[in-house]
Amino acid sequence: MRKIILLVLSVIALSAKAQTTLIADGGFENQPTFQNNQLPRIAGFGELGNLVQKTNPTIDREFMIERGQWFKKASNSGYLTASIIDSDSYAGKKCVLLSVGKNSPQKNLDKWETTAIAQFVEIERTKSYTLRFYAKSNIDCDKIFVGAVTGNGSVIEGSTWVDITPDWKEYSLTITPGVHPKSGGYTNKLLDRSAVVIGLATKYDNNDRSIQISVLLDNIDLIPNE
């Protein structure tokens, strides 16, 4: 009888989570992937409703940018990858490995928005949100940028750099769109086309080439606060 009660409580808890989080497949268990198990790529945060970029990774069919999917936000470079792996995870069988490769001559890799993962969500101005996730430094990564942006890439209040460790650990922060004016990059229309983002920023060596850096991410949730 006790086992039955515990099972029922577990089902209720899972159902409650499914109803509250705005993120689909935060554990990366069922994501469509392309060349080398990579997430499809977008070039900007204003591309919701368009087709993904055709290269890096190579896309062999039309694939629409929609809510409920994860994307790599990056320029057209093979040095910047977001791959689904099954060799490590916090929970389940998979997670995402976000990486900047070494020796890239590309500029601005010291800015998070050049290498990030993103999922589009609808954000309401009158609510605040808890963004919760698990992260693990993989190669020389001691911090990541975490938060949300509007449909033109404007950063929403509460987004910040988060220090991480080489062990799986849960982190959380609060997103508060209501502090922004209803103009510029924070109109209601742009908030409706927001995206949750997690990004990397690397450094350059003495030859102005990128230093390799990577992070593992899993169990990402965005939960509206009551």
mmCIF file of C-alpha atoms in Angstrom:
data_model
loop_
_atom_site.group_PDB
_atom_site.id
_atom_site.type_symbol
_atom_site.label_atom_id
_atom_site.label_comp_id
_atom_site.label_asym_id
_atom_site.label_seq_id
_atom_site.Cartn_x
_atom_site.Cartn_y
_atom_site.Cartn_z
ATOM 1 C CA MET A 1 0.000 0.000 0.000
ATOM 2 C CA ARG A 2 2.846 2.365 0.915
ATOM 3 C CA LYS A 3 4.508 1.717 -2.460
ATOM 4 C CA ILE A 4 1.261 2.539 -4.255
ATOM 5 C CA ILE A 5 0.913 5.836 -2.359
ATOM 6 C CA LEU A 6 4.507 6.789 -3.150
ATOM 7 C CA LEU A 7 3.963 5.965 -6.812
ATOM 8 C CA VAL A 8 0.824 8.115 -6.948
ATOM 9 C CA LEU A 9 2.648 11.005 -5.278
ATOM 10 C CA SER A 10 5.501 10.691 -7.785
ATOM 11 C CA VAL A 11 3.085 10.775 -10.710
ATOM 12 C CA ILE A 12 1.377 13.865 -9.263
ATOM 13 C CA ALA A 13 4.733 15.599 -8.800
ATOM 14 C CA LEU A 14 5.817 14.847 -12.361
ATOM 15 C CA SER A 15 2.465 16.017 -13.704
ATOM 16 C CA ALA A 16 2.735 19.284 -11.767
ATOM 17 C CA LYS A 17 6.210 19.895 -13.185
ATOM 18 C CA ALA A 18 5.019 19.203 -16.734
ATOM 19 C CA GLN A 19 2.205 21.726 -16.276
ATOM 20 C CA THR A 20 4.366 24.498 -14.826
ATOM 21 C CA THR A 21 7.600 24.533 -16.804
ATOM 22 C CA LEU A 22 7.590 26.463 -20.058
ATOM 23 C CA ILE A 23 10.586 24.520 -21.363
ATOM 24 C CA ALA A 24 10.032 21.463 -23.543
ATOM 25 C CA ASP A 25 12.508 18.591 -23.170
ATOM 26 C CA GLY A 26 14.793 20.354 -20.735
ATOM 27 C CA GLY A 27 16.718 17.084 -20.395
ATOM 28 C CA PHE A 28 17.554 16.880 -24.140
ATOM 29 C CA GLU A 29 16.249 13.318 -24.404
ATOM 30 C CA ASN A 30 14.203 13.761 -27.606
ATOM 31 C CA GLN A 31 15.784 16.556 -29.606
ATOM 32 C CA PRO A 32 16.144 16.363 -33.401
ATOM 33 C CA THR A 33 19.849 16.439 -34.226
ATOM 34 C CA PHE A 34 21.857 16.759 -37.398
ATOM 35 C CA GLN A 35 25.524 16.448 -38.412
ATOM 36 C CA ASN A 36 27.571 15.012 -35.508
ATOM 37 C CA ASN A 37 24.498 14.983 -33.220
ATOM 38 C CA GLN A 38 24.316 18.765 -33.213
ATOM 39 C CA LEU A 39 21.347 20.988 -32.526
ATOM 40 C CA PRO A 40 20.156 23.032 -35.527
ATOM 41 C CA ARG A 41 21.580 26.543 -35.743
ATOM 42 C CA ILE A 42 19.993 29.984 -35.673
ATOM 43 C CA ALA A 43 21.941 33.135 -36.496
ATOM 44 C CA GLY A 44 19.824 35.557 -34.452
ATOM 45 C CA PHE A 45 17.087 35.784 -31.838
ATOM 46 C CA GLY A 46 14.571 37.296 -34.260
ATOM 47 C CA GLU A 47 14.238 34.146 -36.391
ATOM 48 C CA LEU A 48 11.217 32.472 -34.776
ATOM 49 C CA GLY A 49 9.004 31.140 -37.562
ATOM 50 C CA ASN A 50 11.810 31.019 -40.125
ATOM 51 C CA LEU A 51 13.920 28.085 -41.316
ATOM 52 C CA VAL A 52 17.141 27.165 -39.500
ATOM 53 C CA GLN A 53 20.539 27.876 -41.021
ATOM 54 C CA LYS A 54 21.673 25.220 -43.493
ATOM 55 C CA THR A 55 25.302 24.876 -42.387
ATOM 56 C CA ASN A 56 27.246 24.116 -39.196
ATOM 57 C CA PRO A 57 25.607 21.737 -38.772
ATOM 58 C CA THR A 58 24.627 20.612 -42.265
ATOM 59 C CA ILE A 59 20.816 20.434 -42.508
ATOM 60 C CA ASP A 60 19.483 17.859 -44.945
ATOM 61 C CA ARG A 61 15.825 18.960 -44.836
ATOM 62 C CA GLU A 62 13.678 21.984 -44.130
ATOM 63 C CA PHE A 63 13.462 22.565 -40.381
ATOM 64 C CA MET A 64 11.347 25.345 -38.906
ATOM 65 C CA ILE A 65 12.359 27.473 -35.923
ATOM 66 C CA GLU A 66 9.542 26.883 -33.432
ATOM 67 C CA ARG A 67 8.878 26.889 -29.719
ATOM 68 C CA GLY A 68 9.466 23.581 -27.965
ATOM 69 C CA GLN A 69 12.838 22.893 -29.638
ATOM 70 C CA TRP A 70 16.412 23.659 -28.666
ATOM 71 C CA PHE A 71 18.695 25.530 -31.059
ATOM 72 C CA LYS A 72 22.337 26.524 -31.213
ATOM 73 C CA LYS A 73 22.675 30.282 -31.570
ATOM 74 C CA ALA A 74 26.001 30.887 -33.310
ATOM 75 C CA SER A 75 27.670 32.176 -36.422
ATOM 76 C CA ASN A 76 28.522 29.926 -39.359
ATOM 77 C CA SER A 77 31.573 28.271 -37.803
ATOM 78 C CA GLY A 78 32.597 24.683 -37.174
ATOM 79 C CA TYR A 79 34.411 25.802 -34.018
ATOM 80 C CA LEU A 80 31.097 26.461 -32.226
ATOM 81 C CA THR A 81 29.094 23.342 -31.387
ATOM 82 C CA ALA A 82 26.075 22.254 -29.350
ATOM 83 C CA SER A 83 25.933 18.455 -29.401
ATOM 84 C CA ILE A 84 23.611 15.978 -27.696
ATOM 85 C CA ILE A 85 25.690 13.309 -25.946
ATOM 86 C CA ASP A 86 24.855 10.111 -24.045
ATOM 87 C CA SER A 87 28.213 9.602 -22.301
ATOM 88 C CA ASP A 88 27.281 11.857 -19.375
ATOM 89 C CA SER A 89 24.176 13.484 -17.907
ATOM 90 C CA TYR A 90 22.699 14.613 -14.619
ATOM 91 C CA ALA A 91 19.476 12.667 -15.158
ATOM 92 C CA GLY A 92 18.139 10.513 -17.948
ATOM 93 C CA LYS A 93 20.452 9.328 -20.704
ATOM 94 C CA LYS A 94 21.462 12.552 -22.447
ATOM 95 C CA CYS A 95 22.567 16.142 -22.012
ATOM 96 C CA VAL A 96 23.927 18.891 -24.246
ATOM 97 C CA LEU A 97 27.626 19.695 -24.667
ATOM 98 C CA LEU A 98 28.153 23.358 -25.579
ATOM 99 C CA SER A 99 31.657 24.087 -26.861
ATOM 100 C CA VAL A 100 34.010 26.624 -28.378
ATOM 101 C CA GLY A 101 36.921 24.910 -30.134
ATOM 102 C CA LYS A 102 40.546 25.993 -29.905
ATOM 103 C CA ASN A 103 42.442 28.043 -32.500
ATOM 104 C CA SER A 104 39.469 29.855 -34.030
ATOM 105 C CA PRO A 105 40.409 33.285 -35.459
ATOM 106 C CA GLN A 106 36.792 34.473 -35.197
ATOM 107 C CA LYS A 107 36.227 37.717 -33.324
ATOM 108 C CA ASN A 108 33.818 38.234 -30.403
ATOM 109 C CA LEU A 109 34.019 34.698 -28.999
ATOM 110 C CA ASP A 110 34.567 36.429 -25.667
ATOM 111 C CA LYS A 111 30.869 37.403 -25.797
ATOM 112 C CA TRP A 112 28.234 34.882 -24.696
ATOM 113 C CA GLU A 113 25.806 35.533 -27.562
ATOM 114 C CA THR A 114 28.264 34.127 -30.124
ATOM 115 C CA THR A 115 27.950 30.588 -28.666
ATOM 116 C CA ALA A 116 24.696 29.691 -26.919
ATOM 117 C CA ILE A 117 21.739 27.341 -26.792
ATOM 118 C CA ALA A 118 18.238 28.785 -26.925
ATOM 119 C CA GLN A 119 14.610 27.744 -26.709
ATOM 120 C CA PHE A 120 11.854 30.204 -27.625
ATOM 121 C CA VAL A 121 9.134 30.799 -25.028
ATOM 122 C CA GLU A 122 6.311 33.265 -24.413
ATOM 123 C CA ILE A 123 7.066 35.516 -21.449
ATOM 124 C CA GLU A 124 4.465 37.715 -19.775
ATOM 125 C CA ARG A 125 5.410 41.135 -18.447
ATOM 126 C CA THR A 126 3.321 40.752 -15.293
ATOM 127 C CA LYS A 127 5.021 37.550 -14.111
ATOM 128 C CA SER A 128 8.422 36.613 -12.769
ATOM 129 C CA TYR A 129 10.052 33.286 -13.580
ATOM 130 C CA THR A 130 12.452 30.866 -11.941
ATOM 131 C CA LEU A 131 15.050 29.549 -14.371
ATOM 132 C CA ARG A 132 16.498 26.316 -12.975
ATOM 133 C CA PHE A 133 19.157 24.104 -14.551
ATOM 134 C CA TYR A 134 22.042 21.704 -13.943
ATOM 135 C CA ALA A 135 25.525 22.420 -15.238
ATOM 136 C CA LYS A 136 28.958 20.821 -15.161
ATOM 137 C CA SER A 137 32.198 22.385 -16.370
ATOM 138 C CA ASN A 138 33.763 20.148 -19.003
ATOM 139 C CA ILE A 139 36.861 21.944 -20.323
ATOM 140 C CA ASP A 140 38.169 25.104 -18.625
ATOM 141 C CA CYS A 141 34.732 26.636 -18.103
ATOM 142 C CA ASP A 142 34.242 28.457 -14.802
ATOM 143 C CA LYS A 143 31.185 30.539 -15.679
ATOM 144 C CA ILE A 144 28.279 30.654 -18.141
ATOM 145 C CA PHE A 145 25.727 33.286 -19.067
ATOM 146 C CA VAL A 146 22.175 32.246 -18.170
ATOM 147 C CA GLY A 147 18.864 34.001 -18.613
ATOM 148 C CA ALA A 148 16.362 35.145 -21.213
ATOM 149 C CA VAL A 149 16.238 37.589 -24.106
ATOM 150 C CA THR A 150 13.376 39.158 -26.026
ATOM 151 C CA GLY A 151 12.696 38.617 -29.713
ATOM 152 C CA ASN A 152 15.374 41.112 -30.739
ATOM 153 C CA GLY A 153 18.024 39.861 -28.309
ATOM 154 C CA SER A 154 17.483 42.407 -25.526
ATOM 155 C CA VAL A 155 18.566 40.835 -22.234
ATOM 156 C CA ILE A 156 15.781 40.473 -19.646
ATOM 157 C CA GLU A 157 16.371 41.509 -16.033
ATOM 158 C CA GLY A 158 17.736 38.677 -13.862
ATOM 159 C CA SER A 159 19.924 37.207 -16.597
ATOM 160 C CA THR A 160 23.476 36.936 -15.352
ATOM 161 C CA TRP A 161 26.807 35.149 -15.349
ATOM 162 C CA VAL A 162 26.806 32.044 -13.126
ATOM 163 C CA ASP A 163 29.938 30.466 -11.659
ATOM 164 C CA ILE A 164 30.010 26.685 -12.184
ATOM 165 C CA THR A 165 32.123 23.736 -10.996
ATOM 166 C CA PRO A 166 33.458 20.470 -12.512
ATOM 167 C CA ASP A 167 30.638 18.547 -10.772
ATOM 168 C CA TRP A 168 26.961 18.400 -11.651
ATOM 169 C CA LYS A 169 25.155 21.022 -9.603
ATOM 170 C CA GLU A 170 21.753 22.704 -9.657
ATOM 171 C CA TYR A 171 21.548 26.465 -10.174
ATOM 172 C CA SER A 172 18.637 28.886 -10.305
ATOM 173 C CA LEU A 173 17.898 32.541 -10.900
ATOM 174 C CA THR A 174 14.837 34.774 -11.201
ATOM 175 C CA ILE A 175 13.793 36.495 -14.421
ATOM 176 C CA THR A 176 11.717 39.692 -13.955
ATOM 177 C CA PRO A 177 10.514 41.185 -17.261
ATOM 178 C CA GLY A 178 8.187 43.629 -15.521
ATOM 179 C CA VAL A 179 11.005 46.029 -14.635
ATOM 180 C CA HIS A 180 11.498 46.966 -18.284
ATOM 181 C CA PRO A 181 9.572 49.742 -20.068
ATOM 182 C CA LYS A 182 6.992 48.794 -22.668
ATOM 183 C CA SER A 183 9.138 50.159 -25.464
ATOM 184 C CA GLY A 184 12.357 49.549 -27.360
ATOM 185 C CA GLY A 185 13.445 45.932 -27.079
ATOM 186 C CA TYR A 186 10.843 45.118 -24.415
ATOM 187 C CA THR A 187 7.480 45.538 -26.129
ATOM 188 C CA ASN A 188 4.817 42.921 -25.426
ATOM 189 C CA LYS A 189 5.265 41.600 -28.972
ATOM 190 C CA LEU A 190 8.980 41.013 -28.410
ATOM 191 C CA LEU A 191 8.360 39.424 -24.987
ATOM 192 C CA ASP A 192 5.992 36.978 -26.713
ATOM 193 C CA ARG A 193 8.977 35.910 -28.844
ATOM 194 C CA SER A 194 11.485 35.569 -26.004
ATOM 195 C CA ALA A 195 14.048 32.812 -25.602
ATOM 196 C CA VAL A 196 15.745 31.120 -22.672
ATOM 197 C CA VAL A 197 19.493 31.217 -23.308
ATOM 198 C CA ILE A 198 22.689 29.726 -21.901
ATOM 199 C CA GLY A 199 25.942 30.891 -23.458
ATOM 200 C CA LEU A 200 29.724 30.602 -23.311
ATOM 201 C CA ALA A 201 32.503 33.149 -23.617
ATOM 202 C CA THR A 202 36.081 32.098 -24.176
ATOM 203 C CA LYS A 203 39.427 33.902 -24.141
ATOM 204 C CA TYR A 204 42.126 34.309 -26.782
ATOM 205 C CA ASP A 205 45.760 33.208 -26.711
ATOM 206 C CA ASN A 206 48.748 35.388 -27.638
ATOM 207 C CA ASN A 207 48.089 34.678 -31.317
ATOM 208 C CA ASP A 208 44.482 35.904 -31.091
ATOM 209 C CA ARG A 209 43.150 32.353 -31.421
ATOM 210 C CA SER A 210 40.346 31.001 -29.250
ATOM 211 C CA ILE A 211 41.029 28.870 -26.188
ATOM 212 C CA GLN A 212 38.942 25.692 -25.975
ATOM 213 C CA ILE A 213 36.055 25.771 -23.511
ATOM 214 C CA SER A 214 32.964 23.627 -22.944
ATOM 215 C CA VAL A 215 30.117 22.934 -20.529
ATOM 216 C CA LEU A 216 27.516 20.188 -19.995
ATOM 217 C CA LEU A 217 23.885 21.251 -19.410
ATOM 218 C CA ASP A 218 20.833 19.261 -18.317
ATOM 219 C CA ASN A 219 17.344 19.502 -16.772
ATOM 220 C CA ILE A 220 16.544 23.099 -17.710
ATOM 221 C CA ASP A 221 13.209 24.512 -16.501
ATOM 222 C CA LEU A 222 11.515 27.900 -16.674
ATOM 223 C CA ILE A 223 8.739 28.093 -14.098
ATOM 224 C CA PRO A 224 6.282 31.001 -13.700
ATOM 225 C CA ASN A 225 6.166 32.221 -10.106
ATOM 226 C CA GLU A 226 2.769 32.541 -8.452
#
